[in-house]
Short mmCIF file of C-alpha atoms and ligand atoms in Angstrom, two decimals:
data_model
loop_
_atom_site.label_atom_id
_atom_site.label_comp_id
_atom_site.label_asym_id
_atom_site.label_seq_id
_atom_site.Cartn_x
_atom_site.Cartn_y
_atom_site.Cartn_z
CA UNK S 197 18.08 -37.75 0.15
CA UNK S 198 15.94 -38.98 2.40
CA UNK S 199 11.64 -37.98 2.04
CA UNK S 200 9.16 -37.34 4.11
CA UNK S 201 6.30 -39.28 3.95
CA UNK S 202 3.42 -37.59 4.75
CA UNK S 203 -0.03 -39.39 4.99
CA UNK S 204 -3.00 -37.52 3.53
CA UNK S 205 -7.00 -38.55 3.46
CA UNK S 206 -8.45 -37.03 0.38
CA UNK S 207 -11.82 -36.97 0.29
CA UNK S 208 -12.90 -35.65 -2.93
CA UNK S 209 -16.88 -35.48 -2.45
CA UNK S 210 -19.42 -34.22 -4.73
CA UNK S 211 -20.02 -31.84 -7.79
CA UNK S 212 -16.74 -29.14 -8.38
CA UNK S 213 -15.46 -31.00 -5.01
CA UNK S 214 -13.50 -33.57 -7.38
CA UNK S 215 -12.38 -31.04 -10.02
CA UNK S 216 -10.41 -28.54 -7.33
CA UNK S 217 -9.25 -31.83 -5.11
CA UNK S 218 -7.68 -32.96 -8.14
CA UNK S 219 -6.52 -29.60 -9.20
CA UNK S 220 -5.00 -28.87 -5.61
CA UNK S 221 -3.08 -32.28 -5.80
CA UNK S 222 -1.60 -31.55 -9.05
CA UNK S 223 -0.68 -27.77 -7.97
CA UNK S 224 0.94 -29.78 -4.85
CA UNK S 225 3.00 -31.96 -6.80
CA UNK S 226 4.52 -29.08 -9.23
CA UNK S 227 5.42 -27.39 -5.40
CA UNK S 228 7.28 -30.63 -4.41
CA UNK S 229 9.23 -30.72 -8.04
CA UNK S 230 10.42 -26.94 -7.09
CA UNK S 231 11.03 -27.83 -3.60
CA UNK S 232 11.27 -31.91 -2.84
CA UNK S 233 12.12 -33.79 0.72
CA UNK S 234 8.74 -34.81 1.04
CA UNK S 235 6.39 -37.26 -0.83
CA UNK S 236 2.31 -37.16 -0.29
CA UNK S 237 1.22 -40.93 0.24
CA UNK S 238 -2.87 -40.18 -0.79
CA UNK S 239 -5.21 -42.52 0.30
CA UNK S 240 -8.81 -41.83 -1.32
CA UNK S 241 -11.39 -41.79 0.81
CA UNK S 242 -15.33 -41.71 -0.33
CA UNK S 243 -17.72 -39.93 0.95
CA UNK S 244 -20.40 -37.00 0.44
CA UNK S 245 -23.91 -36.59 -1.24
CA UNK S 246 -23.54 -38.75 -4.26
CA UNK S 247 -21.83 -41.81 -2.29
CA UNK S 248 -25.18 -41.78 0.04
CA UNK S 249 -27.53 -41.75 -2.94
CA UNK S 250 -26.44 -44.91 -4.00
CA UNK S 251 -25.80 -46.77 -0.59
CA UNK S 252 -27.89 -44.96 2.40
CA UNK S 253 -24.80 -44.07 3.94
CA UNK S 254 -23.10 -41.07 4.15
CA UNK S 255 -18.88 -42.39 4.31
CA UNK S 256 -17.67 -45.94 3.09
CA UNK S 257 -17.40 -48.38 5.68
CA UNK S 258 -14.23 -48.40 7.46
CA UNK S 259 -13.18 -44.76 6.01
CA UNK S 260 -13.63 -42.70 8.57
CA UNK S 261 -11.09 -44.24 10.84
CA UNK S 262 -8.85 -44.56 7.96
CA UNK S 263 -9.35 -40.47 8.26
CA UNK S 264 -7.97 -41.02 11.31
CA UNK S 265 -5.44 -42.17 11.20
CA UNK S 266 -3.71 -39.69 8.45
CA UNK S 267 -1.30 -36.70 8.62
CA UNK S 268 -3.82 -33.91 7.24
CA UNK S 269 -7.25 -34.88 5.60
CA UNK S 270 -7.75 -32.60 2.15
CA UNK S 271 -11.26 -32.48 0.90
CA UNK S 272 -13.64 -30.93 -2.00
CA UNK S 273 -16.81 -30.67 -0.93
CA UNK S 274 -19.61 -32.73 -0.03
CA UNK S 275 -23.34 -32.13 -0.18
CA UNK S 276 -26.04 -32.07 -3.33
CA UNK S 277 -29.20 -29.79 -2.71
CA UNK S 278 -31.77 -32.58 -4.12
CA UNK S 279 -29.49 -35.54 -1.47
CA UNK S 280 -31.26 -35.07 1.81
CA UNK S 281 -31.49 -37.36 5.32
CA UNK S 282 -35.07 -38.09 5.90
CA UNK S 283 -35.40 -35.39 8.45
CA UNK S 284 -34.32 -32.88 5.85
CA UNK S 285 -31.16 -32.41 6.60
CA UNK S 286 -27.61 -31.87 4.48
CA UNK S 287 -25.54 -34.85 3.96
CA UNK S 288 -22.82 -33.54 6.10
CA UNK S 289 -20.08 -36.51 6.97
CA UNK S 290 -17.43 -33.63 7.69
CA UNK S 291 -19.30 -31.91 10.62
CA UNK S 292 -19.13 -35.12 11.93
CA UNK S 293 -15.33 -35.22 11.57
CA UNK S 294 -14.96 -31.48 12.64
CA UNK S 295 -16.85 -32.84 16.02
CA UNK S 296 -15.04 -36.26 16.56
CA UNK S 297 -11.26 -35.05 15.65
CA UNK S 298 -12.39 -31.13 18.14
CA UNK S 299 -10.82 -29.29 14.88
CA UNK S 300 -11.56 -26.29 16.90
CA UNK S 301 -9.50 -24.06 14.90
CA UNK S 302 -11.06 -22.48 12.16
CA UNK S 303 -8.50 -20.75 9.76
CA UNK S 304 -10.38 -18.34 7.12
CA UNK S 305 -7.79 -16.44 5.50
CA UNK S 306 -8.72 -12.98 3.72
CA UNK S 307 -6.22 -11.40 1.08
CA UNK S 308 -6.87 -9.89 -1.68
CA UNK S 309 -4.91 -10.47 -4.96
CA UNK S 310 -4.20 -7.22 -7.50
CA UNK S 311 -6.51 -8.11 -10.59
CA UNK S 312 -9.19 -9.99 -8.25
CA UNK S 313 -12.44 -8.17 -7.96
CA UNK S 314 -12.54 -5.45 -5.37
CA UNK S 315 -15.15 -4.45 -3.36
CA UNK S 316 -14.30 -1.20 -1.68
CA UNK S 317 -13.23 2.05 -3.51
CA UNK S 318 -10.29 2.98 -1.37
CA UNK S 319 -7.00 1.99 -2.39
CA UNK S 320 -6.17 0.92 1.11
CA UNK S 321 -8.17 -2.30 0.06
CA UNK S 322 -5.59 -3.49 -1.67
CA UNK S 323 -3.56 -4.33 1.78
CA UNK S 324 -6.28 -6.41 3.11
CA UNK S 325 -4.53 -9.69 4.41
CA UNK S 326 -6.07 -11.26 7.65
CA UNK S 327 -7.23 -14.19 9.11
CA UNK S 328 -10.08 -14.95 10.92
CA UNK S 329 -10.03 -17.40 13.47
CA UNK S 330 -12.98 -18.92 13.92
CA UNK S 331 -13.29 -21.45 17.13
CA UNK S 332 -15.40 -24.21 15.68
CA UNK S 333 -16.71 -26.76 17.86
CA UNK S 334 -18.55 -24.62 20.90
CA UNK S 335 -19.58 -21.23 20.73
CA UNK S 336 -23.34 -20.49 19.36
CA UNK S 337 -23.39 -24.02 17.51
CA UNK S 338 -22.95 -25.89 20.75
CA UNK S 339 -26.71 -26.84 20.68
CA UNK S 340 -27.19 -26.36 16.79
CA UNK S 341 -29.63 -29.10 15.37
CA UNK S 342 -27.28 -31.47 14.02
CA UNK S 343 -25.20 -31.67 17.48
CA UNK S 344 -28.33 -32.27 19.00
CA UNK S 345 -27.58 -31.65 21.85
CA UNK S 346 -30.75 -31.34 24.87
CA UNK S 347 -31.74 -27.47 25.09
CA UNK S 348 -35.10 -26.38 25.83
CA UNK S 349 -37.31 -26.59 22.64
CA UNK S 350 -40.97 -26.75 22.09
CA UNK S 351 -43.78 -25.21 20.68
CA UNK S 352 -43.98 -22.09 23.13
CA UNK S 353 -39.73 -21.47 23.37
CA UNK S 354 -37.09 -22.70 21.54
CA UNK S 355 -33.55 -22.15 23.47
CA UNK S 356 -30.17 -22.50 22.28
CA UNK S 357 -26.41 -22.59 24.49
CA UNK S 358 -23.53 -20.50 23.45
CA UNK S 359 -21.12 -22.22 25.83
CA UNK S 360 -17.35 -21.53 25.77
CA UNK S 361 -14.78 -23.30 27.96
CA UNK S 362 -11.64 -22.64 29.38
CA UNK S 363 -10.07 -25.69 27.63
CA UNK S 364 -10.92 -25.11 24.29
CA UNK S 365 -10.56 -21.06 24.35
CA UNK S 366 -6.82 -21.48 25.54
CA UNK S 367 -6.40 -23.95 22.79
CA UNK S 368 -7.92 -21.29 20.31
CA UNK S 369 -6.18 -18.31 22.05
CA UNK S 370 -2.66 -20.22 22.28
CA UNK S 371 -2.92 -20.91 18.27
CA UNK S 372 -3.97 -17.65 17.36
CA UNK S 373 -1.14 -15.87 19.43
CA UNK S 374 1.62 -18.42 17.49
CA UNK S 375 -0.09 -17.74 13.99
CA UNK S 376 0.37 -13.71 14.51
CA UNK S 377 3.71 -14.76 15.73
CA UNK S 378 4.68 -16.54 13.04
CA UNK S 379 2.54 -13.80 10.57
CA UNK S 380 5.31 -11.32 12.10
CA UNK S 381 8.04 -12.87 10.76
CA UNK S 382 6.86 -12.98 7.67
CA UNK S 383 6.38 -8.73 7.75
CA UNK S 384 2.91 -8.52 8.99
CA UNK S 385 1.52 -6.66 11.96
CA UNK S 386 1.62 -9.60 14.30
CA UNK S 387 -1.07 -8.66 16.19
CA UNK S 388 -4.61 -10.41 17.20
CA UNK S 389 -8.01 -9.05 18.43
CA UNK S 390 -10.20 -10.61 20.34
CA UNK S 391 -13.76 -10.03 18.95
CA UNK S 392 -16.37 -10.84 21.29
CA UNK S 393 -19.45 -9.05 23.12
CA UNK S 394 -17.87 -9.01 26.42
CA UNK S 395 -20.10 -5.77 27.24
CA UNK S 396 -23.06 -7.80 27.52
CA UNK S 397 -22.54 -11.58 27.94
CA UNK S 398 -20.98 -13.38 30.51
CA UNK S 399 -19.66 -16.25 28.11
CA UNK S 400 -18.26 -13.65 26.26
CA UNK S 401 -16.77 -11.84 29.29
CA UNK S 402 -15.01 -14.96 29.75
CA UNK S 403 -13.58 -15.60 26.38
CA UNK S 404 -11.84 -12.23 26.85
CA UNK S 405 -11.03 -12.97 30.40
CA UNK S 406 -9.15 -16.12 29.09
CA UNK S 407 -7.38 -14.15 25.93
CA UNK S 408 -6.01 -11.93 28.58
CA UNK S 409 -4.51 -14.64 30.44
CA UNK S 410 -3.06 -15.93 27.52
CA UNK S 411 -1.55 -13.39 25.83
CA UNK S 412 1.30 -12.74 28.08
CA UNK S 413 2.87 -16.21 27.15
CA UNK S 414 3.27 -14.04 23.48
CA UNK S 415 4.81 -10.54 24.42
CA UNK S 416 6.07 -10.23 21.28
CA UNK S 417 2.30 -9.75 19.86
CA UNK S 418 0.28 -6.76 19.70
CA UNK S 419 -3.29 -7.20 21.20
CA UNK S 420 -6.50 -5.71 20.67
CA UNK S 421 -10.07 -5.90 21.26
CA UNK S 422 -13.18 -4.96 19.43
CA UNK S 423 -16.90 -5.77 19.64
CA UNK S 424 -18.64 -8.01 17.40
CA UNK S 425 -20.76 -5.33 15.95
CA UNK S 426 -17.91 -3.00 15.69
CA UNK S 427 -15.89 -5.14 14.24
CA UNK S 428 -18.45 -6.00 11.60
CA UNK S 429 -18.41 -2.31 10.54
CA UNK S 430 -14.39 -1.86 10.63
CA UNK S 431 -14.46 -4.88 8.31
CA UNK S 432 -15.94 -2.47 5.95
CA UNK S 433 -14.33 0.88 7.22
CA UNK S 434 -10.72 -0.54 7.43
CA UNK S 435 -10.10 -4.12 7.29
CA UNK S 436 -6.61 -3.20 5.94
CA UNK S 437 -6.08 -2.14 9.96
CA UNK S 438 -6.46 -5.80 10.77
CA UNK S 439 -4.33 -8.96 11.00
CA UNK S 440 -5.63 -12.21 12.94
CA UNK S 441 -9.42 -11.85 14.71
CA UNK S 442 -10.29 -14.52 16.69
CA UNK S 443 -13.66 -14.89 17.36
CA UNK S 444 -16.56 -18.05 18.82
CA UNK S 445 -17.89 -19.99 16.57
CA UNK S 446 -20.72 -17.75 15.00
CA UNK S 447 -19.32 -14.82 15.10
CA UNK S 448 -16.69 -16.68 13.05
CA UNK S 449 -19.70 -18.17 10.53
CA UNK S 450 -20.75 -14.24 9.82
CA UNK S 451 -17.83 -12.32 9.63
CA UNK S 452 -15.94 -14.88 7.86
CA UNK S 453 -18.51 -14.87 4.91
CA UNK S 454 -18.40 -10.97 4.84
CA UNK S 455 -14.72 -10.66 5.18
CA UNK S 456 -14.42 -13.37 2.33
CA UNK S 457 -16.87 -11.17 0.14
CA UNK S 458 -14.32 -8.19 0.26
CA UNK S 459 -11.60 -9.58 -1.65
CA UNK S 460 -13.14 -12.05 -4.03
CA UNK S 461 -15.82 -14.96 -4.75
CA UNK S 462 -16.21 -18.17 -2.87
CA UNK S 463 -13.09 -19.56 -5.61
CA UNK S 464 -10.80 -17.68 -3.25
CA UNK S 465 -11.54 -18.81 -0.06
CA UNK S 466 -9.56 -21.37 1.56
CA UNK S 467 -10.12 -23.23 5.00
CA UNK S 468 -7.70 -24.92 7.68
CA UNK S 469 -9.68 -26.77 10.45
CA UNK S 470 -7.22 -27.42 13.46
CA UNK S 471 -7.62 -29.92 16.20
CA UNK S 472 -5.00 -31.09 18.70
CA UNK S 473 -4.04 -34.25 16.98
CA UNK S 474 -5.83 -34.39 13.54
CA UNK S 475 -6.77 -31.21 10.57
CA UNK S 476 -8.70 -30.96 8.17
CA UNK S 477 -8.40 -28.27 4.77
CA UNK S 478 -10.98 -27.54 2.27
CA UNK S 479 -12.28 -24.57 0.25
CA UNK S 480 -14.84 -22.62 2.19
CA UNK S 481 -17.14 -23.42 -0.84
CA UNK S 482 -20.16 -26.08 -1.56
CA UNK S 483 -20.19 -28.50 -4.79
CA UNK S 484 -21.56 -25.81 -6.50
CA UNK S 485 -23.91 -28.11 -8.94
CA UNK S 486 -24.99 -25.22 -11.19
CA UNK S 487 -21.61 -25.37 -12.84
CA UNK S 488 -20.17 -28.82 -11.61
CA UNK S 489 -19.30 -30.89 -14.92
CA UNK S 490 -18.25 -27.31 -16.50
CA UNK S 491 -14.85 -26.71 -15.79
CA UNK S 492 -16.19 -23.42 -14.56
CA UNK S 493 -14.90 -23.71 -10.79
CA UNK S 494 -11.78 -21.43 -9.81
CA UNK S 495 -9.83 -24.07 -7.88
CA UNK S 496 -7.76 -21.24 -6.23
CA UNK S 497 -9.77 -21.93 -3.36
CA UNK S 498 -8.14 -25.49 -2.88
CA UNK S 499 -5.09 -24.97 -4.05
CA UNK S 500 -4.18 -22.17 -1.54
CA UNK S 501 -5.79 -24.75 1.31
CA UNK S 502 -3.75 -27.13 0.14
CA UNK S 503 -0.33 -24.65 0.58
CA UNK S 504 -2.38 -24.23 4.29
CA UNK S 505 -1.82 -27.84 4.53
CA UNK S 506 1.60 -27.81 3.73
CA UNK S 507 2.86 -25.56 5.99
CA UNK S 508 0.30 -27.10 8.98
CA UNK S 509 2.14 -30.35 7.97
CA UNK S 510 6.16 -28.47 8.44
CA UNK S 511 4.71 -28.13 11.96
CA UNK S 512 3.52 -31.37 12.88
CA UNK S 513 6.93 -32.93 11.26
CA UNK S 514 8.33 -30.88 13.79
CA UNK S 515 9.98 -28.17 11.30
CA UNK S 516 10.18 -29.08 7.58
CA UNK S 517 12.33 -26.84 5.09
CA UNK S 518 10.73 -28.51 2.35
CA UNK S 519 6.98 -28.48 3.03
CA UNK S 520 7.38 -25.25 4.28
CA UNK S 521 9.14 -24.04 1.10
CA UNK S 522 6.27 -25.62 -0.89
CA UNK S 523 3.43 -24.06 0.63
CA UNK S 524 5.36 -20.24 0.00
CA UNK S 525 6.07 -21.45 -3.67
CA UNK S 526 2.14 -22.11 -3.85
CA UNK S 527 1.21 -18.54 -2.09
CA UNK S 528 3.72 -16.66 -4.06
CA UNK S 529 2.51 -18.44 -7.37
CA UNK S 530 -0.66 -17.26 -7.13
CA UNK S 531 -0.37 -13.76 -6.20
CA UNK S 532 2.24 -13.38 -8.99
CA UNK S 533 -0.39 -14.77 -10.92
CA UNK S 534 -2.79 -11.97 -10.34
CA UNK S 535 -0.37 -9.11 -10.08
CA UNK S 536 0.72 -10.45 -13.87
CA UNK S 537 -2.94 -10.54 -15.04
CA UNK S 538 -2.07 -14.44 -15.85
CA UNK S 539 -4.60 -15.79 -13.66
CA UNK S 540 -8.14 -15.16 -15.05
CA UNK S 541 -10.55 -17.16 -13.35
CA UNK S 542 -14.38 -17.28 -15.04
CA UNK S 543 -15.99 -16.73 -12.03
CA UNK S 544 -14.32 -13.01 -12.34
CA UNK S 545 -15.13 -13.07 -15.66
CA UNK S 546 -12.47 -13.91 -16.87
CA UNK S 547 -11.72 -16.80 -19.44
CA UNK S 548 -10.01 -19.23 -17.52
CA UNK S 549 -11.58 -22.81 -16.46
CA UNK S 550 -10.53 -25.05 -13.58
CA UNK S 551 -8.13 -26.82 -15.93
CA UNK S 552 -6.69 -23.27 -17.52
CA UNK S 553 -5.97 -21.97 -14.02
CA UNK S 554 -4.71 -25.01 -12.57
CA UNK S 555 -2.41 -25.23 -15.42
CA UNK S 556 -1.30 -21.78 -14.92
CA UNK S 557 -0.42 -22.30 -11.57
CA UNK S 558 1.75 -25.44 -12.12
CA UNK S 559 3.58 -23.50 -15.26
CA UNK S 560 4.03 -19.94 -12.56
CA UNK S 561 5.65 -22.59 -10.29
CA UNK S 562 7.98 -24.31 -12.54
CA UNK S 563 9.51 -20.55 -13.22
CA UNK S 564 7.57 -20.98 -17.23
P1 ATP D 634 -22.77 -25.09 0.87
O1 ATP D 634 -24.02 -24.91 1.67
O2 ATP D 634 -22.39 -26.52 0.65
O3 ATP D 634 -21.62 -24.25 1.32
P2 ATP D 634 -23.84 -23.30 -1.06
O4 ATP D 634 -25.01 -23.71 -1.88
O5 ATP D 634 -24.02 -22.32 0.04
O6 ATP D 634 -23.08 -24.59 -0.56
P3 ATP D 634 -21.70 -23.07 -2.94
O7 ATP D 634 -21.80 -24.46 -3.41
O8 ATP D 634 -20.45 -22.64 -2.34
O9 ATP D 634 -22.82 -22.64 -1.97
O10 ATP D 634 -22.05 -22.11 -4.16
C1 ATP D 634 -22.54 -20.79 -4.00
C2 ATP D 634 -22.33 -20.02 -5.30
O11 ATP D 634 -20.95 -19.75 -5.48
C3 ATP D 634 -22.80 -20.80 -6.52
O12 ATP D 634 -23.38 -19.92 -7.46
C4 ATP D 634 -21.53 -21.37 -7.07
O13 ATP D 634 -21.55 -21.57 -8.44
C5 ATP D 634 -20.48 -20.33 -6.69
N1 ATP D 634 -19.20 -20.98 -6.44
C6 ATP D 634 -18.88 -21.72 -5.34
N2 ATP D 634 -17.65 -22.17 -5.44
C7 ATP D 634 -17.14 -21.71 -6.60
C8 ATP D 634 -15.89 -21.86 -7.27
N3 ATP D 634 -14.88 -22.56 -6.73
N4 ATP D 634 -15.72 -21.26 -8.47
C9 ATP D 634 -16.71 -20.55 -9.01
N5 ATP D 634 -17.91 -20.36 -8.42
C10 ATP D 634 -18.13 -20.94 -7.25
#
């Protein structure tokens, strides 16, 4: 039978950034012995915190076009606290790729798992499964200091630009109208709200303006609308109401961190970054150095944006039984994981390493 070869850029980075690439990959390759038609040809690619320690520079030479030129890029993390630029700054080699490949769509899925910690009392939390949608390359970080990008700043007035623009929000509003789409036929809601502060801002009265142009192209999605602030306290009140929330760029940065802390710890959540051409999928986490070295870290995290790569990668091969088959194999290991108390990661106290978990994951997949 003939494969498909699908070119990935890992870039495993620093601290618990190697342990849950590695763990991802392995999870990846159990999927594609359930599942085959498709072969992952890795190239490694270094960069991150550590890599710039030793050489002053921040990606090896020659790797970032090499990033380029692959199907999906899967990465750890990158960053140590004590590695700094000389301005002060964060090592921080994939904001550069988020801004040179326009990933523009940022995928934060929320779910929570029976068995994974809980935050809210009512039983209705158990339902929560959303995404937010989080544009990523305008919005409130237009301007933000490492874009630098000429606002007004000085010792009387600092200014910053949330600018949005009608290219990139029918981009965003396009892919969040075919991800409720294809959420639908897979039993949820199918519907997407447009989160904004159209009330008070003009840039925001235009994001909505532009949703509502778009969403007739999708008639077979339900829309909504709700206000930033609003929507921050249904996150709380009923987030079980919600499917995909699309949302500018730092509206996205907030909510995504308090949806996230609903269902879980950091170890669950998982990240697609979407551009045009070129994507990008990581675990929202950091290296975590306090227990790198450890085999603390949950690699859940990684593994399920690896299954987000999987099925990103079905698309872009136009429609792949295979890749999609492995990124549901992936999904359904892990919630059958939870829901038979096999999946025990330490950093829910539980007594299960990176290695334990990954292991665990692999054996749920093979049918063990
Ligand atoms: P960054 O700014 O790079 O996102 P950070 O310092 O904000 O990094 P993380 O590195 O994500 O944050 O770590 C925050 C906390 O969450 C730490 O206590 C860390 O140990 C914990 N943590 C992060 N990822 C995981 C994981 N996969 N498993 C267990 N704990 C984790």
């Amino acid at each position: 039978m003939n494969e498909t070869i699908c070119n990935i850029a890992v870039i495993r980075g620093d601290g618990i950034g190697v342990d849950v690439t590695d763990a991802a990959l392995a999870v990846v390759e159990a999927a594609r012995g359930r599942t085959g038609g498709f072969q992952l040809a890795c190239n490694d690619l270094v960069a991150g915190a550590g890599y710039f320690k030793e050489t002053g520079q921040d990606m090896a030479p020659g790797h970032e076009n090499a990033a380029a030129q692959a199907d999906a890029i899967l990465l750890g993390a990158i960053g140590l606290p004590a590695v700094r630029h000389a301005d002060g700054t964060e090592i921080s080699p994939h904001l550069r790729l988020r801004e040179r490949f326009q990933l523009y769509a940022g995928v934060r899925p929320v779910k929570a798992y029976p068995n994974a910690p809980r935050r809210l009392a009512d039983p209705r939390a158990d339902a929560i499964d959303l995404i937010i949608l989080r544009e990523s390359t305008e919005g409130l970080f237009y301007s933000a200091a490492a874009n630098k990008r000429e606002t007004v700043a000085n010792d009387s007035e600092v200014q910053d630009i949330l600018r949005i623009t009608r290219h990139t929000s029918e981009k965003l509003f396009d892919f969040a109208f075919r991800l409720a789409e294809k959420r639908k036929s897979k039993g949820r809601k199918g519907m997407v709200t447009c989160v904004d502060k159209a009330n008070v801002f003009r840039s925001m009265a235009f994001f909505r303006k532009i949703f509502d142009e778009r969403k007739g192209a999708f008639p077979d999605v339900e829309t909504s609308y709700n206000y930033v602030d609003a929507q921050a306290l249904d996150l709380i009140r009923r987030p079980w109401d919600f499917d995909v929330l699309v949302m500018e760029n730092m509206f996205g940065d907030i909510l995504s961190d308090l949806a996230g802390g609903l269902v879980g710890g950091m170890g669950m959540a998982s990240c697609a970054e979407v551009g045009d051409d070129h994507a990008l999928f990581q675990p929202a986490h950091g290296s975590a150095p306090d227990i790198m070295g450890q085999d603390k870290a949950n690699p859940l995290a990684a593994i399920l944006s690896a299954a987000l790569m999987l099925d990103y990668l079905a698309d872009r091969m136009g429609g792949h039984d295979g890749l999609t088959d492995a990124a549901t194999v992936i999904e359904d290991a892990v919630q059958k994981g939870f829901e038979q108390n096999r999946l025990r990661p330490m950093e829910f106290g539980g007594d299960m390493g990176t290695q334990a978990v990954t292991r665990e994951v692999m054996a749920l997949i093979s049918g063990d």
